[in-house]
Short mmCIF file of C-alpha atoms in Angstrom, two decimals:
data_model
loop_
_atom_site.label_atom_id
_atom_site.label_comp_id
_atom_site.label_asym_id
_atom_site.label_seq_id
_atom_site.Cartn_x
_atom_site.Cartn_y
_atom_site.Cartn_z
CA MET I 38 72.16 103.29 88.13
CA ASN I 39 71.41 101.44 91.37
CA LYS I 40 68.77 103.25 93.43
CA ASP I 41 70.13 101.59 96.60
CA PHE I 42 73.58 103.18 96.23
CA TYR I 43 74.18 106.33 98.30
CA ALA I 44 77.08 108.74 98.86
CA LEU I 45 77.85 110.64 102.06
CA ILE I 46 80.39 113.42 101.47
CA MET I 47 82.18 114.80 104.54
CA ALA I 48 82.79 118.54 104.14
CA GLY I 49 83.13 120.02 107.61
CA GLY I 50 86.87 120.55 108.00
CA VAL I 51 88.67 123.89 108.19
CA GLY I 52 91.88 122.93 106.36
CA SER I 53 94.26 124.99 108.49
CA ARG I 54 97.33 123.59 106.69
CA PHE I 55 96.30 125.69 103.68
CA TRP I 56 96.22 128.97 105.58
CA PRO I 57 95.97 131.80 104.58
CA VAL I 58 94.01 130.70 101.46
CA SER I 59 91.88 128.29 103.50
CA ARG I 60 90.28 130.02 106.46
CA THR I 61 87.47 129.23 108.88
CA GLU I 62 84.96 131.29 106.93
CA TYR I 63 86.00 129.78 103.56
CA PRO I 64 87.84 126.45 103.97
CA LYS I 65 89.72 124.44 101.38
CA GLN I 66 86.86 122.25 100.12
CA PHE I 67 85.23 125.39 98.67
CA ILE I 68 88.37 126.56 96.85
CA ASP I 69 89.53 125.98 93.26
CA PHE I 70 93.20 125.30 93.96
CA PHE I 71 94.20 124.42 90.41
CA GLY I 72 92.33 127.12 88.49
CA VAL I 73 90.14 124.57 86.67
CA GLY I 74 86.83 126.30 87.29
CA LYS I 75 85.63 123.80 89.92
CA THR I 76 86.16 123.73 93.65
CA LEU I 77 87.14 120.53 95.44
CA ILE I 78 83.62 119.86 96.69
CA GLN I 79 82.11 120.51 93.27
CA SER I 80 84.50 117.98 91.73
CA THR I 81 83.70 115.44 94.45
CA TYR I 82 79.95 115.86 93.94
CA GLU I 83 80.32 115.40 90.18
CA ARG I 84 82.30 112.19 90.72
CA PHE I 85 79.48 110.63 92.68
CA LEU I 86 76.89 111.62 90.09
CA GLN I 87 78.45 108.83 88.02
CA ILE I 88 77.80 106.30 90.78
CA CYS I 89 74.42 107.04 92.33
CA PRO I 90 71.29 109.13 91.63
CA PRO I 91 71.63 112.85 92.53
CA GLU I 92 68.94 112.55 95.20
CA ASN I 93 71.09 109.89 96.90
CA ILE I 94 74.07 112.19 97.48
CA PHE I 95 74.24 113.74 100.94
CA ILE I 96 76.76 116.24 102.30
CA VAL I 97 77.56 116.50 106.01
CA THR I 98 79.17 119.78 107.02
CA ASN I 99 79.44 122.39 109.74
CA GLU I 100 76.24 124.42 109.80
CA ILE I 101 78.20 127.61 109.05
CA TYR I 102 78.98 126.19 105.58
CA SER I 103 75.43 125.26 104.58
CA ASP I 104 74.98 128.40 102.51
CA LEU I 105 78.32 127.86 100.78
CA ILE I 106 77.21 124.39 99.74
CA LYS I 107 73.89 125.73 98.43
CA THR I 108 75.80 128.33 96.40
CA GLN I 109 78.37 125.93 94.95
CA ILE I 110 75.95 123.01 94.41
CA PRO I 111 72.61 124.76 93.83
CA GLU I 112 70.83 121.58 92.70
CA ILE I 113 71.18 119.93 96.10
CA THR I 114 68.13 120.05 98.38
CA GLU I 115 67.91 121.19 101.97
CA ASN I 116 67.36 117.61 103.19
CA GLN I 117 70.59 116.50 101.51
CA ILE I 118 72.68 118.91 103.62
CA LEU I 119 73.41 117.52 107.07
CA ALA I 120 74.38 120.50 109.22
CA GLU I 121 76.52 119.75 112.27
CA PRO I 122 76.21 122.26 115.14
CA LEU I 123 79.84 121.62 116.20
CA LEU I 124 82.86 119.56 115.18
CA ARG I 125 82.92 116.08 116.70
CA ASN I 126 85.26 114.17 114.32
CA THR I 127 84.15 111.54 111.80
CA ALA I 128 82.29 108.94 113.90
CA PRO I 129 79.32 111.19 114.87
CA CYS I 130 78.88 112.60 111.36
CA ILE I 131 78.94 109.10 109.86
CA ALA I 132 76.48 107.83 112.48
CA TYR I 133 74.20 110.77 111.68
CA GLY I 134 74.43 110.35 107.91
CA CYS I 135 74.04 106.57 107.86
CA MET I 136 71.12 106.62 110.30
CA LYS I 137 69.39 109.28 108.20
CA ILE I 138 69.94 107.35 104.96
CA SER I 139 68.83 104.10 106.61
CA GLU I 140 65.51 105.71 107.52
CA LEU I 141 65.03 106.65 103.86
CA ASN I 142 66.10 103.24 102.55
CA PRO I 143 66.91 100.31 104.88
CA ASN I 144 68.55 98.53 101.92
CA ALA I 145 71.00 101.37 101.27
CA THR I 146 74.66 100.72 100.57
CA ILE I 147 76.75 103.81 101.28
CA VAL I 148 80.11 105.18 100.21
CA VAL I 149 81.54 107.73 102.68
CA ALA I 150 84.25 110.02 101.33
CA PRO I 151 85.97 113.35 102.13
CA SER I 152 85.16 116.37 99.98
CA ASP I 153 88.74 117.55 99.46
CA HIS I 154 90.48 114.71 97.62
CA THR I 155 91.57 114.73 93.98
CA ILE I 156 91.29 111.83 91.56
CA ALA I 157 93.27 111.66 88.32
CA ASP I 158 91.77 108.44 86.91
CA MET I 159 87.99 108.92 87.01
CA PRO I 160 87.03 105.59 85.37
CA GLY I 161 89.33 103.76 87.78
CA PHE I 162 87.76 105.52 90.74
CA VAL I 163 84.21 104.79 89.61
CA SER I 164 85.08 101.15 88.97
CA SER I 165 86.62 100.72 92.45
CA ILE I 166 83.66 102.35 94.20
CA GLU I 167 81.08 100.36 92.24
CA GLN I 168 82.94 97.11 92.90
CA SER I 169 83.03 97.89 96.62
CA LEU I 170 79.36 98.91 96.75
CA SER I 171 78.36 95.67 95.05
CA ALA I 172 80.42 93.61 97.51
CA ALA I 173 79.14 95.52 100.54
CA SER I 174 75.51 95.22 99.46
CA GLY I 175 75.63 91.44 99.73
CA ASN I 176 77.94 90.96 102.71
CA ASP I 177 78.09 91.93 106.38
CA CYS I 178 81.41 93.73 106.02
CA LEU I 179 83.05 97.15 106.25
CA ILE I 180 85.18 98.06 103.23
CA THR I 181 87.87 100.71 102.93
CA LEU I 182 89.92 101.70 99.92
CA GLY I 183 93.69 101.31 100.12
CA ILE I 184 95.90 103.18 97.67
CA LYS I 185 98.90 101.30 96.30
CA PRO I 186 101.89 103.33 97.58
CA ASN I 187 104.66 104.51 95.25
CA ARG I 188 106.90 106.00 97.95
CA PRO I 189 107.44 105.79 101.74
CA ASP I 190 105.24 108.78 102.58
CA THR I 191 105.03 109.80 106.25
CA GLY I 192 101.96 111.96 105.69
CA TYR I 193 99.51 109.08 105.27
CA GLY I 194 98.09 106.38 107.48
CA TYR I 195 98.69 102.79 106.37
CA ILE I 196 96.54 99.66 106.11
CA GLN I 197 98.11 96.21 106.35
CA HIS I 198 96.16 93.39 104.71
CA THR I 199 96.32 89.60 104.79
CA ASP I 200 95.97 86.99 102.02
CA HIS I 201 92.47 86.13 103.26
CA VAL I 202 89.88 87.46 100.78
CA LEU I 203 86.13 88.01 100.77
CA ASN I 204 84.26 84.96 99.50
CA THR I 205 82.32 86.89 96.88
CA ASP I 206 85.18 89.14 95.71
CA LYS I 207 88.77 87.92 95.60
CA ASP I 208 90.09 91.49 95.23
CA LEU I 209 88.98 92.40 98.75
CA HIS I 210 91.55 91.48 101.41
CA LYS I 211 90.97 91.12 105.14
CA VAL I 212 92.53 94.02 107.05
CA LYS I 213 95.16 93.10 109.63
CA THR I 214 96.22 96.45 111.08
CA PHE I 215 95.76 100.20 110.77
CA THR I 216 98.79 102.40 111.46
CA GLU I 217 98.74 106.18 111.90
CA LYS I 218 101.33 108.33 110.11
CA PRO I 219 104.66 106.50 110.63
CA ASN I 220 108.20 107.84 110.74
CA LEU I 221 110.31 107.48 107.61
CA GLU I 222 112.08 104.26 108.59
CA LEU I 223 108.80 102.56 109.42
CA ALA I 224 107.23 103.82 106.19
CA LYS I 225 110.15 102.34 104.23
CA SER I 226 109.65 98.96 105.90
CA PHE I 227 105.93 99.12 105.05
CA ILE I 228 106.71 99.65 101.37
CA GLN I 229 109.27 96.85 101.31
CA SER I 230 106.86 94.35 102.89
CA GLY I 231 104.38 94.70 100.02
CA ASP I 232 101.27 94.21 102.15
CA PHE I 233 100.66 97.83 103.20
CA LEU I 234 98.48 100.40 101.47
CA TRP I 235 97.80 104.10 102.05
CA ASN I 236 94.61 104.75 103.97
CA ALA I 237 92.42 106.87 101.67
CA GLY I 238 89.73 107.49 104.29
CA ILE I 239 87.03 106.25 101.88
CA PHE I 240 84.58 103.71 103.32
CA ILE I 241 81.88 101.51 101.81
CA TRP I 242 79.26 99.50 103.71
CA SER I 243 75.59 98.68 103.88
CA ALA I 244 73.51 100.78 106.23
CA LYS I 245 72.72 97.62 108.19
CA ALA I 246 76.40 96.64 108.61
CA ILE I 247 77.66 100.03 109.80
CA LEU I 248 74.76 100.62 112.20
CA LYS I 249 75.32 97.15 113.66
CA SER I 250 78.98 98.09 114.15
CA PHE I 251 78.03 101.33 115.90
CA GLN I 252 75.73 99.33 118.17
CA LYS I 253 78.59 96.96 119.04
CA TYR I 254 81.62 99.28 119.30
CA LEU I 255 80.13 102.72 120.03
CA PRO I 256 76.86 101.81 121.77
CA ASP I 257 76.37 105.18 123.47
CA MET I 258 76.64 107.00 120.14
CA TYR I 259 74.35 104.46 118.51
CA GLU I 260 71.70 105.05 121.19
CA ILE I 261 71.97 108.83 120.82
CA PHE I 262 71.21 108.77 117.09
CA SER I 263 68.87 105.79 117.21
CA SER I 264 66.64 107.67 119.62
CA GLY I 265 66.01 110.21 116.88
CA ARG I 266 65.08 107.83 114.07
CA ASN I 267 61.56 109.27 113.88
CA GLU I 268 62.96 112.80 113.69
CA MET I 269 65.21 112.07 110.69
CA ASN I 270 64.05 113.58 107.39
CA THR I 271 61.40 115.68 109.13
CA PRO I 272 61.30 119.36 110.20
CA ARG I 273 62.25 118.14 113.70
CA GLU I 274 65.62 116.76 112.59
CA LYS I 275 67.63 119.94 113.12
CA ALA I 276 66.50 120.39 116.74
CA PHE I 277 67.25 116.75 117.49
CA ILE I 278 70.74 116.91 115.93
CA ASN I 279 71.60 120.13 117.77
CA ASN I 280 70.92 118.32 121.03
CA ALA I 281 72.47 114.99 119.99
CA TYR I 282 75.86 116.38 119.00
CA PHE I 283 76.47 117.86 122.44
CA GLN I 284 76.12 114.35 123.85
CA CYS I 285 78.59 112.75 121.43
CA THR I 286 82.23 112.03 122.18
CA ASN I 287 84.87 113.39 119.83
CA ILE I 288 86.15 110.27 118.09
CA SER I 289 87.14 109.17 114.59
CA ILE I 290 85.50 106.30 112.74
CA ASP I 291 88.95 104.72 112.39
CA PHE I 292 89.61 104.58 116.13
CA GLY I 293 86.00 104.02 117.15
CA ILE I 294 85.12 101.18 114.78
CA MET I 295 87.49 100.32 111.93
CA GLU I 296 90.46 99.41 114.16
CA LYS I 297 88.24 97.23 116.37
CA ALA I 298 85.89 95.47 113.94
CA GLU I 299 86.72 91.97 112.69
CA ASN I 300 84.84 92.21 109.38
CA VAL I 301 86.96 94.95 107.73
CA TYR I 302 88.22 94.45 104.19
CA VAL I 303 90.35 96.62 101.92
CA LEU I 304 90.28 96.99 98.15
CA PRO I 305 93.75 97.82 96.77
CA ALA I 306 93.28 100.64 94.26
CA ASP I 307 95.30 102.94 92.04
CA PHE I 308 93.39 105.83 90.47
CA GLY I 309 95.67 108.83 90.91
CA TRP I 310 94.51 109.73 94.42
CA SER I 311 95.71 112.60 96.58
CA ASP I 312 94.19 113.81 99.83
CA LEU I 313 95.54 117.36 99.31
CA GLY I 314 96.60 117.52 102.94
CA THR I 315 99.37 120.11 102.49
CA TRP I 316 100.73 122.67 100.06
CA ALA I 317 103.31 120.03 99.15
CA SER I 318 100.53 117.84 97.75
CA ILE I 319 99.25 120.78 95.69
CA TYR I 320 102.80 121.30 94.43
CA GLU I 321 103.12 117.64 93.43
CA MET I 322 99.94 117.76 91.33
CA ALA I 323 100.36 121.22 89.80
CA ASP I 324 101.93 122.00 86.44
CA LYS I 325 105.52 123.17 86.81
CA ASP I 326 107.94 125.12 84.66
CA TYR I 327 111.33 123.85 83.53
CA VAL I 328 112.97 124.66 86.88
CA GLY I 329 110.22 123.16 89.01
CA ASN I 330 108.19 126.23 89.93
CA ALA I 331 104.43 125.74 90.34
CA VAL I 332 102.61 129.05 90.08
CA ILE I 333 98.79 129.20 90.55
CA PRO I 334 97.62 131.40 88.94
CA SER I 335 100.54 132.64 86.90
CA ASP I 336 99.40 135.96 85.40
CA GLN I 337 101.62 138.39 87.30
CA VAL I 338 104.30 136.30 88.99
CA ILE I 339 107.87 136.95 87.85
CA MET I 340 110.69 134.62 88.90
CA PHE I 341 114.43 135.35 88.81
CA ASP I 342 116.96 132.68 89.80
CA SER I 343 114.25 130.76 91.67
CA SER I 344 113.37 127.07 91.49
CA ASN I 345 111.11 124.39 92.95
CA CYS I 346 108.80 126.95 94.55
CA MET I 347 105.07 126.71 95.17
CA VAL I 348 103.41 130.11 94.58
CA ASN I 349 99.69 130.73 95.11
CA VAL I 350 98.55 134.35 94.97
CA PRO I 351 95.50 136.24 93.66
CA LYS I 352 95.48 136.98 89.92
CA ASP I 353 95.69 140.75 90.42
CA LYS I 354 98.82 140.61 92.61
CA LEU I 355 102.22 141.37 91.13
CA VAL I 356 104.81 139.13 92.78
CA ILE I 357 108.54 139.11 92.03
CA LEU I 358 110.77 136.39 93.47
CA ASN I 359 114.54 136.50 93.27
CA GLY I 360 116.95 133.83 94.54
CA LEU I 361 114.31 131.71 96.23
CA HIS I 362 114.58 127.92 96.09
CA ASP I 363 112.28 125.23 97.55
CA PHE I 364 109.89 127.69 99.19
CA ILE I 365 106.14 128.06 99.55
CA VAL I 366 104.78 131.57 98.91
CA VAL I 367 101.07 132.06 99.56
CA GLU I 368 99.08 135.28 99.84
CA ASN I 369 95.38 135.92 100.45
CA ASN I 370 93.55 139.00 101.71
CA ASN I 371 96.88 140.70 102.47
CA MET I 372 98.02 137.77 104.63
CA LEU I 373 101.33 136.33 103.48
CA LEU I 374 102.94 132.99 104.25
CA ILE I 375 106.53 132.27 103.20
CA CYS I 376 108.20 129.10 104.43
CA PRO I 377 110.63 126.44 103.22
CA ARG I 378 108.85 123.49 101.62
CA ASP I 379 110.57 121.02 103.94
CA GLU I 380 109.11 122.85 106.98
CA GLU I 381 105.62 123.02 105.59
CA GLN I 382 104.24 120.63 108.20
CA ARG I 383 104.69 123.52 110.65
CA VAL I 384 101.95 125.61 109.03
CA LYS I 385 99.49 124.45 111.71
CA GLU I 386 101.95 125.75 114.31
CA PHE I 387 102.10 129.10 112.50
CA VAL I 388 98.31 129.28 112.50
CA ALA I 389 98.19 128.50 116.22
CA GLU I 390 100.71 131.29 116.90
CA VAL I 391 98.70 133.78 114.82
CA LYS I 392 95.56 132.79 116.72
CA SER I 393 97.26 133.18 120.10
CA ARG I 394 98.45 136.69 119.22
CA PHE I 395 95.50 138.06 117.27
CA GLY I 396 92.55 135.81 118.11
CA ASN I 397 90.36 134.63 115.22
CA LYS I 398 90.76 137.84 113.21
CA TYR I 399 93.10 136.27 110.66
CA ILE I 400 92.11 132.59 110.98
#
């Protein structure tokens, strides 16, 4: 196992689309959605144990979740948990993590990945990450993984690539454009063209390459974190970060760097990936009965004349559904969400309405 390979897991999101199961105090990355005995972040951590040494795995999260991480991954050390004082999107947390790792090992090559994705083909995933890490370690480039699409999905961003490939790895294609979630007609045209991939939000680069990119494209942010190099990995780090984050702009790594840089490459991959962005994605991956109902868990749920429903309720709750088709039924802590599956994108709107009426009591 290469001692210069590192993983930075991003685990600070709230996951409001999974309300009421995912809430501010206990968001989706800490939940076992499929009843397999492992939460999403535990599964993500275990994946990277196959790629780099355990001491090289770092988790960046909101400081209010530090104790949850210690509980769910007790073997991780205090220095491996990067606690953000407030949410500032992905660019600041990546700048923080990569600067910190660079101070530990200037020769580090880093994979940055969300904590709430699922992977069906583990060997395929490990192979793609290791191939990308090897390529990034010897080249001044920024690599992202692109998932080969099997449908015109409007819930994902897209990456368009060219025929130009990296000199040392012919599987890595130069990126031409990034496109945010398109409408259905545009998504269909992307699929037909054959040169678009889903944006998995997984990045691989050397510490040197990404910090050079921050210096070029986000110089103010680079200066903020660079000024604290001597504080990284010391007892003074927390105080420095608490001050630094209030100076950072709220910007994503995609918009801040990836869409601007000229040395971005994509590795087309296919390892059964899902970003679990909505209840619909849980439904797609869950086991279903003969009429398309996905019930998690299924101990005390009784269905009459109901089909293609997604049901997620606590094990001790008795739920009876009659005449319900293509619905999502979710209950947690006596908070109940029932909505048609084709309107599920509106869950964030429901959450906003609940917050406006009742404050943060139920969020």
